[in-house]
Amino acid sequence: MRFDGKKVLVTGATSGVGRETAKLFAQHGAAVIVTGRNESRGKAVVEDLATASAPARFIAADLNVSDDVRRLIQEAGDVDILVNNAGFWELAPTAEATEAGLDAMFAVNVKAPFLLTAAYAPAMAGNGGGAIVNVSTMVADRGQAGMAGYGAAKAALESLTRSWAAEYGPQGVRVNAVALGPTMTPAMDPMAHMLPTFVAAIPLGRAAQPIEIANAIAYLCSEESSFITGAVVPVDGGRQSVL
Ligand SMILES: NC(=O)c1ccc[n+]([C@@H]2O[C@H](COP(=O)([O-])OP(=O)(O)OC[C@H]3O[C@@H](n4cnc5c(N)ncnc54)[C@H](OP(=O)(O)O)[C@@H]3O)[C@@H](O)[C@H]2O)c1
């Protein structure tokens, strides 16, 4: 896999899966734009990429704020590859979930990818093609108590993945998603006590490392996956495939 001459925007690249994805793209020759809210973590990721052949830069943006998403698009300029990775969950029973939390989950997990794709996919098409990967979860497809709003938001993102594949495929833009199982990032820390239960149901017998997700994302953006679009690929150690 090589991404020489490609410009890649990875949202949520200040931590976890996004950080590993940004590093991987940079190692394979891409110029990477790292974005997230946390400036110090963002700058640290860019410093980490400094040894890579192409330049990387950080743009701070809060994807819960539409004006910030629009500013990010303006500052970043056109890209060849978009990874809609930023996301979060509010773990709460439905009756105790906050309206602000629900709005934020839909803003970050659904609306921001929508605005970014609306801005970038036509430009990718105009440049001869491109690739978009959306980061989802097995909870989009399987009920999980305490994650109703999050699961619904990621289910919407998976639906968008298929619609965008239909809409932009004829213009050479491929759109896919990865559906994660438990992955060892800071987002898992509050759920660490539930990890043994999760892992017991995973055929491969462990949670994922972020680089294993990054490898799948990069593959779906590479020439090696040139005939794959509209797919939601489980990257979950087999969890979704078994009882
Ligand atoms: N870890 C898992 O087990 C798991 C399982 C299924 C799906 N996922 C999905 O995988 C993706 C990556 O998560 P992760 O596990 O790598 O979590 P993480 O380590 O907590 O990273 C989340 C990233 O999203 C960014 N982000 C969150 N809210 C944001 C906002 N309002 N504006 C801009 N950026 C925001 C964070 O950046 P800042 O903090 O700098 O804003 C951070 O870079 C998410 O979409 C998540 O839903 C994770």
PDB file of N, CA and C in Angstrom, residues 20 28 43 45 53 78 100 114 138-139 179 184 186 196 211 214 234:
ATOM      1  N   GLU A  20      -3.340   6.232  15.197  1.00  0.00           N
ATOM      2  CA  GLU A  20      -2.627   5.139  14.501  1.00  0.00           C
ATOM      3  C   GLU A  20      -2.856   5.211  12.994  1.00  0.00           C
ATOM      4  N   HIS A  28       3.200   5.572   4.859  1.00  0.00           N
ATOM      5  CA  HIS A  28       3.045   5.073   3.486  1.00  0.00           C
ATOM      6  C   HIS A  28       2.998   6.212   2.475  1.00  0.00           C
ATOM      7  N   LYS A  43      -0.709  18.318  18.242  1.00  0.00           N
ATOM      8  CA  LYS A  43       0.652  18.721  17.862  1.00  0.00           C
ATOM      9  C   LYS A  43       1.642  17.589  18.114  1.00  0.00           C
ATOM     10  N   VAL A  45       1.020  14.408  17.829  1.00  0.00           N
ATOM     11  CA  VAL A  45       0.884  13.443  16.724  1.00  0.00           C
ATOM     12  C   VAL A  45       1.654  13.952  15.508  1.00  0.00           C
ATOM     13  N   SER A  53       7.890  11.122   5.023  1.00  0.00           N
ATOM     14  CA  SER A  53       8.383  11.855   3.850  1.00  0.00           C
ATOM     15  C   SER A  53       7.523  13.062   3.491  1.00  0.00           C
ATOM     16  N   ASP A  78      -8.847  20.830  -0.377  1.00  0.00           N
ATOM     17  CA  ASP A  78      -9.265  19.534  -0.934  1.00  0.00           C
ATOM     18  C   ASP A  78      -8.400  18.383  -0.420  1.00  0.00           C
ATOM     19  N   ALA A 100     -28.422  16.841  25.544  1.00  0.00           N
ATOM     20  CA  ALA A 100     -27.191  17.418  24.988  1.00  0.00           C
ATOM     21  C   ALA A 100     -26.264  16.304  24.505  1.00  0.00           C
ATOM     22  N   PHE A 114     -21.323  13.942   7.471  1.00  0.00           N
ATOM     23  CA  PHE A 114     -22.192  14.380   6.366  1.00  0.00           C
ATOM     24  C   PHE A 114     -21.654  15.673   5.745  1.00  0.00           C
ATOM     25  N   MET A 138     -19.844  -2.373  16.082  1.00  0.00           N
ATOM     26  CA  MET A 138     -20.769  -3.505  16.032  1.00  0.00           C
ATOM     27  C   MET A 138     -22.098  -3.151  16.713  1.00  0.00           C
ATOM     28  N   VAL A 139     -22.093  -2.103  17.548  1.00  0.00           N
ATOM     29  CA  VAL A 139     -23.318  -1.698  18.254  1.00  0.00           C
ATOM     30  C   VAL A 139     -24.333  -1.049  17.295  1.00  0.00           C
ATOM     31  N   ALA A 179     -16.626  -1.602  10.999  1.00  0.00           N
ATOM     32  CA  ALA A 179     -17.441  -1.733  12.214  1.00  0.00           C
ATOM     33  C   ALA A 179     -16.593  -2.407  13.283  1.00  0.00           C
ATOM     34  N   MET A 184      -8.564  -1.322  22.054  1.00  0.00           N
ATOM     35  CA  MET A 184      -7.845  -0.787  23.223  1.00  0.00           C
ATOM     36  C   MET A 184      -7.389   0.655  23.009  1.00  0.00           C
ATOM     37  N   PRO A 186      -8.231   4.945  24.631  1.00  0.00           N
ATOM     38  CA  PRO A 186      -8.728   5.612  25.842  1.00  0.00           C
ATOM     39  C   PRO A 186     -10.263   5.583  25.964  1.00  0.00           C
ATOM     40  N   PRO A 196     -13.632  -8.197  30.064  1.00  0.00           N
ATOM     41  CA  PRO A 196     -13.595  -9.668  30.074  1.00  0.00           C
ATOM     42  C   PRO A 196     -14.866 -10.286  29.485  1.00  0.00           C
ATOM     43  N   ILE A 211      -3.794  -0.266  15.835  1.00  0.00           N
ATOM     44  CA  ILE A 211      -3.113  -0.436  14.544  1.00  0.00           C
ATOM     45  C   ILE A 211      -3.842  -1.460  13.663  1.00  0.00           C
ATOM     46  N   ALA A 214      -6.434   0.531  12.014  1.00  0.00           N
ATOM     47  CA  ALA A 214      -5.784   1.426  11.046  1.00  0.00           C
ATOM     48  C   ALA A 214      -5.424   0.660   9.769  1.00  0.00           C
ATOM     49  N   PRO A 234     -16.707  -5.700   9.187  1.00  0.00           N
ATOM     50  CA  PRO A 234     -16.476  -5.907  10.623  1.00  0.00           C
ATOM     51  C   PRO A 234     -14.982  -6.112  10.893  1.00  0.00           C
TER      52      PRO A 234
END
